[in-house]
Tab-separated table of C-alpha atoms and ligand atoms in Angstrom:
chain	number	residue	atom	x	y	z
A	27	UNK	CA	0.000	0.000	0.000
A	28	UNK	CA	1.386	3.206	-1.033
A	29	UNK	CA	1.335	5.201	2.259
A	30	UNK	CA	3.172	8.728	1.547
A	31	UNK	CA	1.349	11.268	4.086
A	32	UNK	CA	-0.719	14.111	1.741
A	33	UNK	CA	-0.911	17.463	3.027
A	34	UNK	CA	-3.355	19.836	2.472
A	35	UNK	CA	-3.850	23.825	3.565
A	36	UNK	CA	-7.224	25.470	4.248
A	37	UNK	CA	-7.119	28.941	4.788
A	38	UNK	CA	-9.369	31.248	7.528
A	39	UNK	CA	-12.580	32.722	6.799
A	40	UNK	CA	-14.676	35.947	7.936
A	41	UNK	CA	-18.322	34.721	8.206
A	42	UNK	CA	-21.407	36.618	7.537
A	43	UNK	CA	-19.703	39.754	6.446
A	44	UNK	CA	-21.925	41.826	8.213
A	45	UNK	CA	-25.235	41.806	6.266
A	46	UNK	CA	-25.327	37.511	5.522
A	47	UNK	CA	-25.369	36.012	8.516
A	48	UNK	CA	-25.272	32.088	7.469
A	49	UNK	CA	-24.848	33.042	3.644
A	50	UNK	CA	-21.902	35.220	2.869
A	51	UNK	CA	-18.017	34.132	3.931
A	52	UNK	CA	-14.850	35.480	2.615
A	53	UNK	CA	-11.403	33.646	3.025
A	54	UNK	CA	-8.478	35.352	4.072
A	55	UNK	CA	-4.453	35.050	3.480
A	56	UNK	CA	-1.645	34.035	5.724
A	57	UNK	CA	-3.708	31.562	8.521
A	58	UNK	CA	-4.994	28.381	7.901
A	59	UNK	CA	-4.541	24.786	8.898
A	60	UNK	CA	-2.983	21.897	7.543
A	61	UNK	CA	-4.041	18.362	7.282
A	62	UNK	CA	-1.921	15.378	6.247
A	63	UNK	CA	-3.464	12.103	6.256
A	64	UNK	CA	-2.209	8.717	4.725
A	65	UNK	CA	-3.966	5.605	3.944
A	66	UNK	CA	-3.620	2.270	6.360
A	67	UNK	CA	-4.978	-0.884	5.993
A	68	UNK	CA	-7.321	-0.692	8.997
A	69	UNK	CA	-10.596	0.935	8.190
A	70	UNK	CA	-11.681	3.882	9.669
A	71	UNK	CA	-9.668	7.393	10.232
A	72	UNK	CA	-7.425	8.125	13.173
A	73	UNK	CA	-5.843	10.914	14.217
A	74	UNK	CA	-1.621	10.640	15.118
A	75	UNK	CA	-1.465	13.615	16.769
A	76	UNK	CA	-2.553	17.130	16.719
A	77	UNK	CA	-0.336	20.092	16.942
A	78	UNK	CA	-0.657	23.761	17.914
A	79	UNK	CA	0.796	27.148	17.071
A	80	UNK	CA	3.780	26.655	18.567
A	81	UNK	CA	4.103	22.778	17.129
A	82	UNK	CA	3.310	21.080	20.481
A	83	UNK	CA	0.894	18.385	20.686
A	84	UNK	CA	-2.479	20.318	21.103
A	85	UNK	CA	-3.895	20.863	24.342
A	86	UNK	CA	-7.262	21.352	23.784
A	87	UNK	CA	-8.199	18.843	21.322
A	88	UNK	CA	-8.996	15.230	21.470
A	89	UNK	CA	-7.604	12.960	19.663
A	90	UNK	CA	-11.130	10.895	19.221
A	91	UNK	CA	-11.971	10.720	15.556
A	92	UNK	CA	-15.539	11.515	16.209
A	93	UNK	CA	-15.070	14.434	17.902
A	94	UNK	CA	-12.478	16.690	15.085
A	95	UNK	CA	-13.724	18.046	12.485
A	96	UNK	CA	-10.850	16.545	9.651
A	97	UNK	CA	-11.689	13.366	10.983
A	98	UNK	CA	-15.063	13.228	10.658
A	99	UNK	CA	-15.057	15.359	6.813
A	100	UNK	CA	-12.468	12.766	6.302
A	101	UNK	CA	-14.644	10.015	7.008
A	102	UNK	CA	-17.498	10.966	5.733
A	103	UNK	CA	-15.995	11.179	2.398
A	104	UNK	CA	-14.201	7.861	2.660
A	105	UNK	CA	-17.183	6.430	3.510
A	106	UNK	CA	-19.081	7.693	0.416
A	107	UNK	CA	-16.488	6.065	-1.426
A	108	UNK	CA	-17.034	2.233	0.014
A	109	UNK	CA	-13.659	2.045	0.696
A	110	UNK	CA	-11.747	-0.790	2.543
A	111	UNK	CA	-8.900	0.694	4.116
A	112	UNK	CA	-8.410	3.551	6.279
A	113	UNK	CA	-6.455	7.008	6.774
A	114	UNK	CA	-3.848	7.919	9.515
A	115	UNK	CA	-4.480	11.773	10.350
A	116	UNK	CA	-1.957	14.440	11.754
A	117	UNK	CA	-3.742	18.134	11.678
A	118	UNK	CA	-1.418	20.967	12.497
A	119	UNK	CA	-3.859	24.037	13.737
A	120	UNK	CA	-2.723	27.229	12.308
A	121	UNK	CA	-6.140	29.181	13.458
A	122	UNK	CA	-6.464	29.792	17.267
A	123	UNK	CA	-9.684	28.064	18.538
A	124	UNK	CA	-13.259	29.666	19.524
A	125	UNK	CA	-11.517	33.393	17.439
A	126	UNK	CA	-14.367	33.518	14.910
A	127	UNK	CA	-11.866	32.805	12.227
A	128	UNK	CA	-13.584	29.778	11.185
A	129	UNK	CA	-10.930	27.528	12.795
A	130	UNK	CA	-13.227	24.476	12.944
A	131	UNK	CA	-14.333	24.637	9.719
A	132	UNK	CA	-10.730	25.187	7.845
A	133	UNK	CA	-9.793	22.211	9.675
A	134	UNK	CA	-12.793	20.300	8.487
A	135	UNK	CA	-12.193	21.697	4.848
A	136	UNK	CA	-8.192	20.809	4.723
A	137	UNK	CA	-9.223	17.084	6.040
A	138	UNK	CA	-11.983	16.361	3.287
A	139	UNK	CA	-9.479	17.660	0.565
A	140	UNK	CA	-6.394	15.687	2.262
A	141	UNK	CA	-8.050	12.821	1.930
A	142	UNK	CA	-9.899	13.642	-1.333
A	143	UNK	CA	-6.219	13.351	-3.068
A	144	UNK	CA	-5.857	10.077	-2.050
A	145	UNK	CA	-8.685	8.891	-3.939
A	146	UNK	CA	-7.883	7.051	-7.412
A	147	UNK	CA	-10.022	9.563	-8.900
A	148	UNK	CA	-10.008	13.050	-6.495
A	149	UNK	CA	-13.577	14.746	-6.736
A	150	UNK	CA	-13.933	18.338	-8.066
A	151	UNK	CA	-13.332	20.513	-5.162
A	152	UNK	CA	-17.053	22.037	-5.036
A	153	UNK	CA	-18.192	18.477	-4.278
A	154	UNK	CA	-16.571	17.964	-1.098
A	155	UNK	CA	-18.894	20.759	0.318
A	156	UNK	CA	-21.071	18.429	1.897
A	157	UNK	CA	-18.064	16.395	3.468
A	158	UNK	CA	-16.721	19.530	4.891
A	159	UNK	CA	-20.056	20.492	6.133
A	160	UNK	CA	-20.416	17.445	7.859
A	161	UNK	CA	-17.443	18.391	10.170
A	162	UNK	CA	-18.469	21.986	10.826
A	163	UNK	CA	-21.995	20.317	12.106
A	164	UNK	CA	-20.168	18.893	14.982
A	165	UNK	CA	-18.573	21.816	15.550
A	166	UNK	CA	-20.911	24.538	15.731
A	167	UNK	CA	-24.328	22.370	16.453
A	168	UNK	CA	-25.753	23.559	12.747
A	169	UNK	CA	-25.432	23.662	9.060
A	170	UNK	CA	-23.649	26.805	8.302
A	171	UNK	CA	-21.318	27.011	5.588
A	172	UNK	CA	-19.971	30.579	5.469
A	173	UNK	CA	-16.733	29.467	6.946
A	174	UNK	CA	-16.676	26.081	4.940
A	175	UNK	CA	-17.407	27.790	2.023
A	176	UNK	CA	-14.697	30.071	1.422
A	177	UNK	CA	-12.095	28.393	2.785
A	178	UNK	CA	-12.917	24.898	0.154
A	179	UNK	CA	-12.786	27.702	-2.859
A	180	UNK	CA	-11.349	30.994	-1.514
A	181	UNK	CA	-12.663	34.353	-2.279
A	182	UNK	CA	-16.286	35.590	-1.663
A	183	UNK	CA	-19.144	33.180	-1.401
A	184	UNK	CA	-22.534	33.291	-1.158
A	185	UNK	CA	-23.958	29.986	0.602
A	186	UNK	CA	-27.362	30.199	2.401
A	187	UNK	CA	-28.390	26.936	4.353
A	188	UNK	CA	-31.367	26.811	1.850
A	189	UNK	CA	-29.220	26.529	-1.091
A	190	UNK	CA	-26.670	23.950	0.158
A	191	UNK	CA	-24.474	22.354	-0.875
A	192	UNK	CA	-25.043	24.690	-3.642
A	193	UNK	CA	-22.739	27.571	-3.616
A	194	UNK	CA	-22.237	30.768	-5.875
A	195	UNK	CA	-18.772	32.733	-6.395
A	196	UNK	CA	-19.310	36.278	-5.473
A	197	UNK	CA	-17.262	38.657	-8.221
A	198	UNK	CA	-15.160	41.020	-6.516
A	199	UNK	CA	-13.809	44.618	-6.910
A	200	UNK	CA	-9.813	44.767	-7.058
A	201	UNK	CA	-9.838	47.975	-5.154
A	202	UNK	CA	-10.578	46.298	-1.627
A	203	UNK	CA	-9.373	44.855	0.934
A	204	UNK	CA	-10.553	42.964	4.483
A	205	UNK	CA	-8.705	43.657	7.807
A	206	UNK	CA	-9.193	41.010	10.731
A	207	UNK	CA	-7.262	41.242	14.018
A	208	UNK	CA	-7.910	38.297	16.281
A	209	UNK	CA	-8.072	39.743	19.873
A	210	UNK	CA	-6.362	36.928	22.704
A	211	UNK	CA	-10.101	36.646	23.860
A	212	UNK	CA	-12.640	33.669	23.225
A	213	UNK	CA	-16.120	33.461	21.843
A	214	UNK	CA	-18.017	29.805	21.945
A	215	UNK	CA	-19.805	29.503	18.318
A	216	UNK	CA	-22.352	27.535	19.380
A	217	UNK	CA	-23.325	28.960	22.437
A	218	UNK	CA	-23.182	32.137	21.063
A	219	UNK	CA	-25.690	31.259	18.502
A	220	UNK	CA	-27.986	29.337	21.469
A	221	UNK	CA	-27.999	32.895	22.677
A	222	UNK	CA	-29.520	34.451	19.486
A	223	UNK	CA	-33.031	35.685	19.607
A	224	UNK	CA	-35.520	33.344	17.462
A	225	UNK	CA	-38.148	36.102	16.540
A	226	UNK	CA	-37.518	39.541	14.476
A	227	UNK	CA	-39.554	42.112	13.195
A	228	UNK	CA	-41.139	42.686	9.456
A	229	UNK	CA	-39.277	45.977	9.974
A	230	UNK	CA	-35.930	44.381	10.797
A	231	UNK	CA	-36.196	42.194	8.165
A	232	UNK	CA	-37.208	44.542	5.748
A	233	UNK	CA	-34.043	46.802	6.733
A	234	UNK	CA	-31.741	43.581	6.575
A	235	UNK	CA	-32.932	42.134	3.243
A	236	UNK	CA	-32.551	46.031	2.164
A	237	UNK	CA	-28.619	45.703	2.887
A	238	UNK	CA	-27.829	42.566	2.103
A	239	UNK	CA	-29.091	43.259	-1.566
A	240	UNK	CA	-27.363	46.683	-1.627
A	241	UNK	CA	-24.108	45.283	-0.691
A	242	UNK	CA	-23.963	42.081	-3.454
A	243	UNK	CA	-25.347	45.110	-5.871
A	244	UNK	CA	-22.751	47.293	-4.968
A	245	UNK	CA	-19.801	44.388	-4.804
A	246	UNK	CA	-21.543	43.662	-9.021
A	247	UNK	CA	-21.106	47.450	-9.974
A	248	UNK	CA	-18.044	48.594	-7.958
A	249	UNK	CA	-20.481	51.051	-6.339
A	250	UNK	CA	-18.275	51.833	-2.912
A	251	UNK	CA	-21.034	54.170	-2.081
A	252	UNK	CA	-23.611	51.660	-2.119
A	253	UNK	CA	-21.206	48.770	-0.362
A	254	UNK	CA	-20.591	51.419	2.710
A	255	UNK	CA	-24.670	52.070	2.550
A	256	UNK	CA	-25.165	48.387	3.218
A	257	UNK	CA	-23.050	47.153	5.214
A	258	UNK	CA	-24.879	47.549	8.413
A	259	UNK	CA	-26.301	44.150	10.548
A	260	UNK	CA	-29.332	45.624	12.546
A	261	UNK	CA	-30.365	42.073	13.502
A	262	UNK	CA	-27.228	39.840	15.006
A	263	UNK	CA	-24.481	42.124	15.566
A	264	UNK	CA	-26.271	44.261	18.254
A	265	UNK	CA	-27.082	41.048	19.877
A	266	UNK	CA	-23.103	39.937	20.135
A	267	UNK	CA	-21.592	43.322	20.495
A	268	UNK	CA	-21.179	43.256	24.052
A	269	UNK	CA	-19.315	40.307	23.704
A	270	UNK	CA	-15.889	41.590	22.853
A	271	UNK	CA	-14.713	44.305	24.703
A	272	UNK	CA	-13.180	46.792	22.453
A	273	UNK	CA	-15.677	46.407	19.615
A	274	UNK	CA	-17.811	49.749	19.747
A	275	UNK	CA	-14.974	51.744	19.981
A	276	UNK	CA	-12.649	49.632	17.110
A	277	UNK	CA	-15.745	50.174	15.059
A	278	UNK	CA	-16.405	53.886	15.465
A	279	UNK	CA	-12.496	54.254	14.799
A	280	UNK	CA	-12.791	52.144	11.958
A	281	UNK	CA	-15.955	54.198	10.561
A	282	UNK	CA	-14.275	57.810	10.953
A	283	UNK	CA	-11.510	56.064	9.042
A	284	UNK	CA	-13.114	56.097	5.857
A	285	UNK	CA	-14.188	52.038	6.015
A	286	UNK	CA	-16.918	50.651	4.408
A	287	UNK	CA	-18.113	48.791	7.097
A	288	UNK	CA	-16.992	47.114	10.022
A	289	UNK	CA	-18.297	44.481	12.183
A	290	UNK	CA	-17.660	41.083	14.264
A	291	UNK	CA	-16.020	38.225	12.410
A	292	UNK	CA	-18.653	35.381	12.633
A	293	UNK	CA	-19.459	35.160	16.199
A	294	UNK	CA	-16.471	36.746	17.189
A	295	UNK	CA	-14.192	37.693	18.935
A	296	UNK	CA	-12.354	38.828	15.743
A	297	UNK	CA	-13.100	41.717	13.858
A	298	UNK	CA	-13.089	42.549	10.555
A	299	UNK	CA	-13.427	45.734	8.138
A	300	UNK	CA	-13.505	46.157	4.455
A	301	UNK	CA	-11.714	49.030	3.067
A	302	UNK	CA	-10.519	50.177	-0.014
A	303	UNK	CA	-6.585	49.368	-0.651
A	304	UNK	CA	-4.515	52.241	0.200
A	305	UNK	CA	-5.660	52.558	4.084
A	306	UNK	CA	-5.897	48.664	5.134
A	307	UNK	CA	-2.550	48.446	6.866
A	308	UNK	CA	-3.430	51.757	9.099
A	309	UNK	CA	-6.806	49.966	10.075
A	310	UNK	CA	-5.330	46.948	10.951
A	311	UNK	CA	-2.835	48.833	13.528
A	312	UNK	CA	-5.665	51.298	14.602
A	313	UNK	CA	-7.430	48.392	15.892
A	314	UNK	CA	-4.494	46.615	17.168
A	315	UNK	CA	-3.563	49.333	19.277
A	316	UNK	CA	-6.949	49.423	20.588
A	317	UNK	CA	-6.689	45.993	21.972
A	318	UNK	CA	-2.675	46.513	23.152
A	319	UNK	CA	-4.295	49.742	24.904
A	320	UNK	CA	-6.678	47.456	26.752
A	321	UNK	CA	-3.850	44.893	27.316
A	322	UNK	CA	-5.424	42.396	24.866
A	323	UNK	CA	-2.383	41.048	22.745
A	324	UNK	CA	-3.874	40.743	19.098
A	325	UNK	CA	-2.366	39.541	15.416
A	326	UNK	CA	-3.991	40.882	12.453
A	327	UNK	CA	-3.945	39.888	8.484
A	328	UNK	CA	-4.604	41.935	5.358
A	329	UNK	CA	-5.953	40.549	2.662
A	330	UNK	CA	-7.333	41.173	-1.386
A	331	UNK	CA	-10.843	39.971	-1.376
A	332	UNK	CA	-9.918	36.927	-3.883
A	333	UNK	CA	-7.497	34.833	-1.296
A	334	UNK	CA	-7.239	31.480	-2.514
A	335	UNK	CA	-8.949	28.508	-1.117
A	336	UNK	CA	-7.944	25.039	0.093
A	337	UNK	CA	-5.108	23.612	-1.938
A	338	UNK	CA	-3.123	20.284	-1.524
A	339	UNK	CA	0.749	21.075	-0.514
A	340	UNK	CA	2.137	18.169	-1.305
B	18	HSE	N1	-22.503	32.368	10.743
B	18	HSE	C1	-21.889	31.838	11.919
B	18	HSE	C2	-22.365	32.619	13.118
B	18	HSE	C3	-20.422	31.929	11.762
B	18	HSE	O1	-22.338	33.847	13.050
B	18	HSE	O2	-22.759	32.014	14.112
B	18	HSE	C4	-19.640	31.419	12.922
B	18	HSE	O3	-18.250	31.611	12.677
């Protein structure tokens, strides 16, 4: 059996982008994890070992293949497959946990398209959304795929629950860029979504529906003017604000800045703006200072809006 270890990278995602909670995720450059798995003779996937930032074996994270979520997008594609043997599994976590990066997801993404390459024929990449999805489940308690999204196929992506595992490209202007600092804090996902209220109003929704149409219409046309209309979330954000100290006063910073919008990286605690190219790097240390002023340490990434997606290494 031909057992050479495959590696693949899956980068970090911003989810819901302000105005699509669920439906819109955008992937970022320079953090991501990595995956390499190998096939075995025994059947089933199991995880070697599991390493953190610093390349120590991870503290956090168990080692039971039914509880990661490589192992179990991993799995789940294997066993679409019928297949016989097995995979060994070493994931190397490049994304802090619980930072609203969409660590859990990347993870699940770089193990479905790990072990995707060892298949005699690999699937297209866009068909190992489900797989992915299947780890992000476990993860955040529902089907979400604005961090799995984006990180499979890079870029902007729009990928409501209704639609899935449908998902659509988003075209983007050149001309922008996203910010996201990742303060030292923690947010749960899934508790923070427990947390959410379950009824809105026909006015909230009407406002909502109002920007998230404004701000795919403006992304289409290049229309900054319409992009910095839109991107306001009256309907989750105020419900999470509170969450992460810092984030009223990064955001009014951000806004007198000149940004087009600014708001909480999926559930937080990580915070992301868009903003046109020539004042990124000044609103990434703007808000890093913020943090350092509150003695939160922080690391933040700049990024075009077309990042790449999940690739195999080698
Ligand atoms: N859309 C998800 C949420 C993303 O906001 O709960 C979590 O990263």
């Amino acid at each position: 059996m031909d057992n050479k270890y495959v590696t693949a990278f899956a980068p970090a995602s911003i989810g819901n982008l302000a105005v699509g909670f669920d439906m819109l995720g955008l992937a970022i450059e320079g953090a991501g994890d990595r995956v390499s798995v190998r096939k075995v003779s025994e059947k089933g996937v199991s995880i070697k070992e599991i390493y953190d930032l610093n390349g120590d074996p991870h503290p956090d994270l168990s080692k039971n293949s039914n509880e990661n979520t490589a192992s179990i997008a991993a799995q789940a594609l294997w066993q679409s497959q019928n297949r016989q043997d097995g995979l060994e599994m070493l994931i190397y976590k490049g994304i802090p946990l619980q930072s609203g990066m969409g660590s859990s997801a990347a993870s699940a993404v770089a193990g479905a398209v790990a072990a995707n390459a060892l298949l005699d024929i690999p699937l297209p990449i866009k068909e190992l959304m489900p797989y992915a999805l299947e780890g992000e489940k476990f993860a955040s308690g529902g089907i979400h795929a604005d961090n799995v999204a984006p990180s499979l196929v890079g870029g902007m992506v729009f990928c409501p629950p209704v639609y899935l595992p449908m998902i659509t490209s988003i075209k983007v202007p050149k001309n922008i860029s996203s910010v996201l600092v990742h303060p030292e804090l923690i947010v749960n996902t899934a508790e923070s979504r427990n947390g959410l209220a379950k009824n809105y109003s026909m006015s909230q929704w009407l406002e909502q529906q109002s920007y998230l149409a404004g701000f795919l219409l403006g992304l289409q046309n290049n229309d900054l003017g319409l992009i910095k209309s839109s991107m306001h979330d009256v309907i989750i954000e105020p419900q999470r604000a509170s969450s992460v100290v810092c984030f009223n006063d990064i955001k009014s910073s951000a806004i007198e800045m000149g940004v087009l919008g600014c708001s909480l990286s999926g559930s937080g605690p990580s915070i992301f703006a868009l903003c046109e190219n020539n004042i990124a790097s000044d609103v990434k240390t703007m808000m890093m200072e913020i943090f350092n002023s509150n003695n939160i340490d922080s690391q933040g990434w700049v990024s075009s809006l077309d990042a790449p997606g999940a690739y195999v290494e080698s």
